[in-house]
mmCIF file of C-alpha atoms in Angstrom:
data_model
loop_
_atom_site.group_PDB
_atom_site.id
_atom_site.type_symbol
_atom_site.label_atom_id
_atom_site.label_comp_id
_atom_site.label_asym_id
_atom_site.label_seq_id
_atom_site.Cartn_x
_atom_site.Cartn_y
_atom_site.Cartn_z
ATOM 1 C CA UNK A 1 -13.119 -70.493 44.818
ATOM 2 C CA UNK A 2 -11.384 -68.681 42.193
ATOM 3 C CA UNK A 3 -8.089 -69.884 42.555
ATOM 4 C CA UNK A 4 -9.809 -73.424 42.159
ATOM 5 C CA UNK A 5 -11.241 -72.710 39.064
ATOM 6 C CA UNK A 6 -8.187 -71.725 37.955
ATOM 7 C CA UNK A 7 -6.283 -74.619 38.962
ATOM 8 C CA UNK A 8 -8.867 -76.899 37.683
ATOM 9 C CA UNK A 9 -8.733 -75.683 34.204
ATOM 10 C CA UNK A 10 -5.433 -74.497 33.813
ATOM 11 C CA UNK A 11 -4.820 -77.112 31.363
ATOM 12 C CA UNK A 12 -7.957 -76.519 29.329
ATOM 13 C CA UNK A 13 -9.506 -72.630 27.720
ATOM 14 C CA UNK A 14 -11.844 -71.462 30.205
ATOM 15 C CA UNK A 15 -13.870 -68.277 31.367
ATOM 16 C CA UNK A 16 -14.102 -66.824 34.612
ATOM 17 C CA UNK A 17 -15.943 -64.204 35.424
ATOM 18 C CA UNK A 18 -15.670 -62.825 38.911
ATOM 19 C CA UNK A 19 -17.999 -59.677 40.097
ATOM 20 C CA UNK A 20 -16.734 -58.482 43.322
ATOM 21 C CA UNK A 21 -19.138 -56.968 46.060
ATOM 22 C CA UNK A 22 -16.585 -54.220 46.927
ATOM 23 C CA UNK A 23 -16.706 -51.085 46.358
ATOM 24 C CA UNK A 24 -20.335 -51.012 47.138
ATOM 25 C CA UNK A 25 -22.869 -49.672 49.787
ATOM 26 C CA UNK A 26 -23.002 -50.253 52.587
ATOM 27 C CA UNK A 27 -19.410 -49.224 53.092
ATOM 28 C CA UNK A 28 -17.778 -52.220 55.146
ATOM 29 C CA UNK A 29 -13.998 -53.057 55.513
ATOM 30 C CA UNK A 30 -10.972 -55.258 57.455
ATOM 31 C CA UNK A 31 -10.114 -53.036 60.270
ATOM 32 C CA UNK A 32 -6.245 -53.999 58.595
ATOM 33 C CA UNK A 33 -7.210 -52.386 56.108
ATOM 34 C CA UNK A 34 -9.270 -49.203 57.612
ATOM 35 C CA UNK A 35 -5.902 -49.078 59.834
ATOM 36 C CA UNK A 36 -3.966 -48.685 56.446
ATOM 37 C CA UNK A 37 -5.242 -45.135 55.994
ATOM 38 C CA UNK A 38 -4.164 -43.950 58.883
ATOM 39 C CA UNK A 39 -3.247 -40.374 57.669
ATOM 40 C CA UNK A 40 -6.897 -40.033 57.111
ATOM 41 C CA UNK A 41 -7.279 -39.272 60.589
ATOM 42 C CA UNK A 42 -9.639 -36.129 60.365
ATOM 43 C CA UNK A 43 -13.215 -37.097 61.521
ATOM 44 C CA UNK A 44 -14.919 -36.207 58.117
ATOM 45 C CA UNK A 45 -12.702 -38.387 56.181
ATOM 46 C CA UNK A 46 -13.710 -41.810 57.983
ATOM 47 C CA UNK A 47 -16.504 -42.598 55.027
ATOM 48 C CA UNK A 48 -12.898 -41.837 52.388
ATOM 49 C CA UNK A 49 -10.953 -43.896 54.533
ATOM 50 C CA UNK A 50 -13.794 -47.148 54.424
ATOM 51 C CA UNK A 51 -13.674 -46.667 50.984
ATOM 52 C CA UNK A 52 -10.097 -46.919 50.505
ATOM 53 C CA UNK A 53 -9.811 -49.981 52.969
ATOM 54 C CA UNK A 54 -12.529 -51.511 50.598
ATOM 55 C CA UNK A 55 -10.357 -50.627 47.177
ATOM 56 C CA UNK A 56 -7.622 -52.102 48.861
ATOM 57 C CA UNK A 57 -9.263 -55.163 49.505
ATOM 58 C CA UNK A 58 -10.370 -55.656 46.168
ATOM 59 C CA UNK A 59 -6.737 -54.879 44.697
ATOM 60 C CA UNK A 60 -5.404 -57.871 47.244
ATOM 61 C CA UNK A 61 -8.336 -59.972 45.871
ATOM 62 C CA UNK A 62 -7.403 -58.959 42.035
ATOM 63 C CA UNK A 63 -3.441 -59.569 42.759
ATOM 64 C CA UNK A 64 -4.440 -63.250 43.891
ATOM 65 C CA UNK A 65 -5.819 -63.752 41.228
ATOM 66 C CA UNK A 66 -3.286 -62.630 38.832
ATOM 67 C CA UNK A 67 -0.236 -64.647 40.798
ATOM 68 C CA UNK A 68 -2.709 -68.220 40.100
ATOM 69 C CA UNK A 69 -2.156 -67.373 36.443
ATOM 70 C CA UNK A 70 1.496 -66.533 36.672
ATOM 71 C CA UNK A 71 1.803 -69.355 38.863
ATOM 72 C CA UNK A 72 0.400 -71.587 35.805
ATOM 73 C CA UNK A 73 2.118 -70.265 33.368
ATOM 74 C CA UNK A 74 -1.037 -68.679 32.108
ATOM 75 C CA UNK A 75 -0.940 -64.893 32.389
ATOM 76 C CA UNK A 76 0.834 -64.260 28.539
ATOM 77 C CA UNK A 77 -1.769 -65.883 26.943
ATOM 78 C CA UNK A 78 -5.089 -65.081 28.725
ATOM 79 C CA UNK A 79 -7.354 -62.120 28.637
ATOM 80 C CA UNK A 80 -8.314 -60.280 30.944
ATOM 81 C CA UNK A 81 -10.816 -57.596 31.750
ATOM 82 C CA UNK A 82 -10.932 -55.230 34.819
ATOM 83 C CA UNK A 83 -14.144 -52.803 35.122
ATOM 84 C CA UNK A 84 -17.156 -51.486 36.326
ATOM 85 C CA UNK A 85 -20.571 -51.721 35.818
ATOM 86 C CA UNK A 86 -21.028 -47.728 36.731
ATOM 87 C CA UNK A 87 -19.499 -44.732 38.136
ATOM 88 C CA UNK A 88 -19.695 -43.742 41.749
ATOM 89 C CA UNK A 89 -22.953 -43.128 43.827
ATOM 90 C CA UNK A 90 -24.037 -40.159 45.318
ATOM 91 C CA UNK A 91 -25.620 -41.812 48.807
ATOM 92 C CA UNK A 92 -22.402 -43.121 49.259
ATOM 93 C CA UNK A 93 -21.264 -38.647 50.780
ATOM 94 C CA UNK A 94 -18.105 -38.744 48.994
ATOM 95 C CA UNK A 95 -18.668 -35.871 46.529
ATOM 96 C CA UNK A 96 -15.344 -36.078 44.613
ATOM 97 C CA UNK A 97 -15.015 -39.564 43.565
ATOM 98 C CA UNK A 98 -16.527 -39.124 40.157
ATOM 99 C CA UNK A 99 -14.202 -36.317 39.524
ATOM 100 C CA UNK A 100 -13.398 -34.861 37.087
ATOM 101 C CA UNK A 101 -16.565 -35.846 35.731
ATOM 102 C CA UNK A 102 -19.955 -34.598 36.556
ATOM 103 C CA UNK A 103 -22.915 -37.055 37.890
ATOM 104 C CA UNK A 104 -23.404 -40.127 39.553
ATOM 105 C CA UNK A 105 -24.417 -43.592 39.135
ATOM 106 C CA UNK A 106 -28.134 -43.942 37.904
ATOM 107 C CA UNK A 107 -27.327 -41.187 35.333
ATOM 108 C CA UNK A 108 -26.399 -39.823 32.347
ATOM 109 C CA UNK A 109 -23.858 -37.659 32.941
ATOM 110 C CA UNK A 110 -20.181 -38.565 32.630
ATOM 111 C CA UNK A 111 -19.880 -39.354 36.210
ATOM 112 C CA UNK A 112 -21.952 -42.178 35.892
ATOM 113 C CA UNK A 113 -21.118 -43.669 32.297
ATOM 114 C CA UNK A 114 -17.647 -43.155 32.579
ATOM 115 C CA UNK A 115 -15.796 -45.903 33.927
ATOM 116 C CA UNK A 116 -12.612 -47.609 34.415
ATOM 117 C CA UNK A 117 -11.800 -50.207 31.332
ATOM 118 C CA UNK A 118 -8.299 -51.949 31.532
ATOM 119 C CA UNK A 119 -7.655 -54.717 29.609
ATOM 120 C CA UNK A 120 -4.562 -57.011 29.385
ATOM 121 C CA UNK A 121 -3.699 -60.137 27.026
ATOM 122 C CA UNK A 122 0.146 -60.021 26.425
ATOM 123 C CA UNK A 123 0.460 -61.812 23.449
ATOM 124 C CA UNK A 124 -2.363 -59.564 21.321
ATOM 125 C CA UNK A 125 -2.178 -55.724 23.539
ATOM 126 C CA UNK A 126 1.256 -53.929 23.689
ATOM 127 C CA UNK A 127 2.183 -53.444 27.596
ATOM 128 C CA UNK A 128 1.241 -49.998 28.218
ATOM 129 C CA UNK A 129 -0.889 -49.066 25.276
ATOM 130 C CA UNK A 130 -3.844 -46.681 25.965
ATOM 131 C CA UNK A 131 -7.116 -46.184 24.129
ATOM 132 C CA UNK A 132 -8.821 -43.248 24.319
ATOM 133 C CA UNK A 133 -11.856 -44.040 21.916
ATOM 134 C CA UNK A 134 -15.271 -44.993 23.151
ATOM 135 C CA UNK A 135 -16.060 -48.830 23.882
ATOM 136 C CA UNK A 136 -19.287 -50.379 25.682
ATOM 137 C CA UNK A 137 -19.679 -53.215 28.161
ATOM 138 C CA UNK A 138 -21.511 -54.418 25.513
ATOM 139 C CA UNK A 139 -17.995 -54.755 23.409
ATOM 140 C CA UNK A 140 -16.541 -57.512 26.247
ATOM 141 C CA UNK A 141 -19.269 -60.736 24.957
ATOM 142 C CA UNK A 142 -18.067 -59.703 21.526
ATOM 143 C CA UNK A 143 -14.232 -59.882 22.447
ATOM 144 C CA UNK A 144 -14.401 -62.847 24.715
ATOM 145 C CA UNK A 145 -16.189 -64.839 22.101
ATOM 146 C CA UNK A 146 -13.656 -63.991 19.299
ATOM 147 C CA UNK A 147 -10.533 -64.416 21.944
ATOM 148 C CA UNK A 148 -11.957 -67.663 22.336
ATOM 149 C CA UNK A 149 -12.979 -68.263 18.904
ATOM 150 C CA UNK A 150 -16.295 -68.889 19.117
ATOM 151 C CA UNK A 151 -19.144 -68.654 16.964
ATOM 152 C CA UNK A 152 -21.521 -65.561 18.103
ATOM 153 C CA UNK A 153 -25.435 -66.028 17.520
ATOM 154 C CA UNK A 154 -26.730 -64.747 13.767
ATOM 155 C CA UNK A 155 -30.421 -64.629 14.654
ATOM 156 C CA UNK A 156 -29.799 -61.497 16.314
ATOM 157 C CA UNK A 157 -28.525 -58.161 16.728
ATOM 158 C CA UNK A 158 -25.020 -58.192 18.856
ATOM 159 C CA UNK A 159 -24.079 -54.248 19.474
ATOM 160 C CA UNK A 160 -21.114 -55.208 20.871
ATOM 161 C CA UNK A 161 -17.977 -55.214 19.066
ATOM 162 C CA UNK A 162 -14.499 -57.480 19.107
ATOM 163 C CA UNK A 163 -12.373 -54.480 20.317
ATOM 164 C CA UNK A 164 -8.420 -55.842 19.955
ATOM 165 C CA UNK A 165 -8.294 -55.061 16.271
ATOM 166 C CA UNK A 166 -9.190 -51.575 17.280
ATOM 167 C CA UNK A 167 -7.053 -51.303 19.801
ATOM 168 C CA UNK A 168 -4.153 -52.581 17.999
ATOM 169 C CA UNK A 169 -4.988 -50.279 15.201
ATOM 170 C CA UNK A 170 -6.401 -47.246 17.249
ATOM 171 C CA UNK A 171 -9.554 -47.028 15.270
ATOM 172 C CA UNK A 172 -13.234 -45.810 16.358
ATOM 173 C CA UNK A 173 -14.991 -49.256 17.347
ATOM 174 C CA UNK A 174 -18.400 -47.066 17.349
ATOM 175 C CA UNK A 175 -19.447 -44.112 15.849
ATOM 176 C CA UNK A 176 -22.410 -43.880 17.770
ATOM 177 C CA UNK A 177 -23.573 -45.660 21.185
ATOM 178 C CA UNK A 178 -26.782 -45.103 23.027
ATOM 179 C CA UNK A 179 -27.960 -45.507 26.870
ATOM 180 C CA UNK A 180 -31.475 -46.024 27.833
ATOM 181 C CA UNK A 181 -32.769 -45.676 31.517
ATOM 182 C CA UNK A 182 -36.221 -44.930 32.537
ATOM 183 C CA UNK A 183 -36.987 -41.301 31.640
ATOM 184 C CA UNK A 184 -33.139 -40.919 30.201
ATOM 185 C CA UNK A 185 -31.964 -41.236 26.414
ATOM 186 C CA UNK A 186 -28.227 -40.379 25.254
ATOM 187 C CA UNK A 187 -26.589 -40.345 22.265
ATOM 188 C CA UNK A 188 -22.824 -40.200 21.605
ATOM 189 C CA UNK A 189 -21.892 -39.675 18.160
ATOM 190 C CA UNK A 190 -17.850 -38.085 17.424
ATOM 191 C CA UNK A 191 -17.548 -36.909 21.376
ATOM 192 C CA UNK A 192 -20.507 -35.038 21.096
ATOM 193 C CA UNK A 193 -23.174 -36.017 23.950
ATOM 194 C CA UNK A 194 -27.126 -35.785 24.055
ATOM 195 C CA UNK A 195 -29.313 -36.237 27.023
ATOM 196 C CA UNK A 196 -32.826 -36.572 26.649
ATOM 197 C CA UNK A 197 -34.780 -36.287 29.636
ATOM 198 C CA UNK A 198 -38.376 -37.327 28.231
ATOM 199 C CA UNK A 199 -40.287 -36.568 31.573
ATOM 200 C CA UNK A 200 -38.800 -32.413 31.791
ATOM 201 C CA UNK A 201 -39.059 -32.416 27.845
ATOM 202 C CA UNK A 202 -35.568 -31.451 28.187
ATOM 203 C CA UNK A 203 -32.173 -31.956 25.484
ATOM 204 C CA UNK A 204 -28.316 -31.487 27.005
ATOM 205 C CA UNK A 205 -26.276 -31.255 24.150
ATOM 206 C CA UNK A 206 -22.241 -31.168 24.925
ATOM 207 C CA UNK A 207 -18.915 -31.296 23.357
ATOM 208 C CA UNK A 208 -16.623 -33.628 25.877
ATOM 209 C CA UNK A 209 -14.092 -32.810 24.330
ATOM 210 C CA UNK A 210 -14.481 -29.081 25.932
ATOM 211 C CA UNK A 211 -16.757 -29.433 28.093
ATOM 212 C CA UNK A 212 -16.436 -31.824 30.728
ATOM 213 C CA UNK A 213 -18.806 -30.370 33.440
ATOM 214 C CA UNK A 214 -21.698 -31.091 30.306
ATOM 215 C CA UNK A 215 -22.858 -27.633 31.067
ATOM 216 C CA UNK A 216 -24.882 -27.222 27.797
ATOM 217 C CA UNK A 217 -23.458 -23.688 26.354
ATOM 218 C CA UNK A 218 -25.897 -22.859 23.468
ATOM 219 C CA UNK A 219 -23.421 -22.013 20.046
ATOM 220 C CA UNK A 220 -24.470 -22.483 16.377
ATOM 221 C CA UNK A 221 -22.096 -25.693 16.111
ATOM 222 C CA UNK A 222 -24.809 -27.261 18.840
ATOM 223 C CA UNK A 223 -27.784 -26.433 17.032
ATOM 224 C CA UNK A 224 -26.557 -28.120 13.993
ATOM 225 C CA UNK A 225 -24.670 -30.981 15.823
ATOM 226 C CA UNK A 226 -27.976 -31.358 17.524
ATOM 227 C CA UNK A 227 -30.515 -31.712 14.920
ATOM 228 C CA UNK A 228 -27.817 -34.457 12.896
ATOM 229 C CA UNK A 229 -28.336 -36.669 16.885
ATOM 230 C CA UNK A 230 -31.972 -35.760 17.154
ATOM 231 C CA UNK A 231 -31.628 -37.809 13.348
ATOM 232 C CA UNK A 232 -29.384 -40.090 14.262
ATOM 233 C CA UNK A 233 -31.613 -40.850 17.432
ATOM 234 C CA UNK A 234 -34.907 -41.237 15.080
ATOM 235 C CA UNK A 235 -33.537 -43.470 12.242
ATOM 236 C CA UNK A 236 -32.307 -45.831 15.362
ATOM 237 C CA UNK A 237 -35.726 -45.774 16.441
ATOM 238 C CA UNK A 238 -37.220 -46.774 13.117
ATOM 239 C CA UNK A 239 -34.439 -49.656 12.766
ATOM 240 C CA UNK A 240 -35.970 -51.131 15.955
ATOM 241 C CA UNK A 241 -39.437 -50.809 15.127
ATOM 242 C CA UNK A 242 -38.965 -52.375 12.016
ATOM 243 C CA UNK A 243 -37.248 -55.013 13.282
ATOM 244 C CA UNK A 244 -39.621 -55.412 16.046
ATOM 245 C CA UNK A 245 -41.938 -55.931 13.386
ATOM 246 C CA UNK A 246 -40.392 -59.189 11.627
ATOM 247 C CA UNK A 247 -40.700 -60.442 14.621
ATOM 248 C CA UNK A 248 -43.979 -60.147 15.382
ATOM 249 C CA UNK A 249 -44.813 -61.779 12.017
#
């Protein structure tokens, strides 16, 4: 279906986004594939070895897709976008595939925010360049509607950001972003991390760049990097009750 939609635009702009099931429980793969990883022999490494069948799948899938566009002529000037919408799950028994990051998908730790972000558009990112600033999902509506020059809605607040300038300038798209999941609240301000845990009453305050188990060492550069989030965290609160409160009127 894809590789139609490619062909059947290829002489028009288009989008095309394409969320694939893999990798994902339950873990399910092409025996060709499981067969593959046939060093991973050992009986405790057959959940690894599904896994791997199911990444290979996916980078067959992605490589199709690519050759349509070089096939059209299309792959210098389109963008594209290869992620994920979370880091690897615990329930899935494979306890190093987060690493080196602590956590899991469903929370707050690095383990589960952190994920792969590769980006390619020949004709605006340099072949090779890497950006080691923080970006958002959120940043990919704001870049895909500027790519395709589009007008953005002004009735609203868009957190995202268009993130090529950045990139082709290596400047901080975001000082600070914030997650929000049930009981979980995090800040990131200048590589410094907060976790608020609102049910345990609890704060996790680390420095990622030293610390990326998120361990929460108490030192007098925490306490004071702590109370500017815990500020940082309230005056983002009051921007959304206020404007909660235009719209109510």
């Amino acid at each position: 279906e894809v590789i139609n939609v490619i062909n059947n635009n290829k002489n028009r702009p288009f989008f095309l986004y394409l969320g694939h099931f893999a990798p994902h429980h339950p873990l399910q793969a092409l025996k060709e594939d499981y067969d593959h990883f046939h060093h991973l022999s050992k009986e405790d490494d057959h959940g690894l070895r599904v896994y791997s069948a199911m990444i290979r799948s996916l980078d067959r899938s992605v490589g199709k897709v690519l050759d349509a566009l070089d096939e059209y002529n299309l792959s210098e000037n389109t963008l594209i976008i290869f992620s994920s919408d979370n880091g690897g799950a615990n329930y899935i028994h494979l306890s190093d595939i987060n690493k080196p990051y602590r956590g899991w998908k469903l929370n707050h730790f690095e383990g589960g925010l952190h994920i792969p972000f590769m980006a390619k558009w020949p004709t605006e990112i340099k072949p090779g360049t890497i950006f080691d600033h923080p970006i958002h999902q959120n940043d990919i509506f704001s870049t895909f509607a500027a790519a395709a020059d589009a007008s953005i809605p002004n009735d609203r607040i868009i957190d995202g950001k268009n993130i090529i300038p950045y990139i082709k300038e290596n400047k901080h798209p975001h000082e600070t972003l914030f997650w929000r999941t049930g009981r979980l609240q995090t800040v990131l301000n200048d590589e410094w991390k907060m976790i608020v845990d609102k049910n345990q009453n609890k704060q996790r305050l680390c420095d990622l760049n030293n610390e990326s188990d998120e361990r929460n060492k108490e030192e007098d550069q925490k306490r004071e990097k702590g109370k500017l989030i815990e500020k940082i965290v309230e005056e983002n609160k009051n921007k959304k009750d206020e404007k909660k409160s235009r719209n109510v009127k």
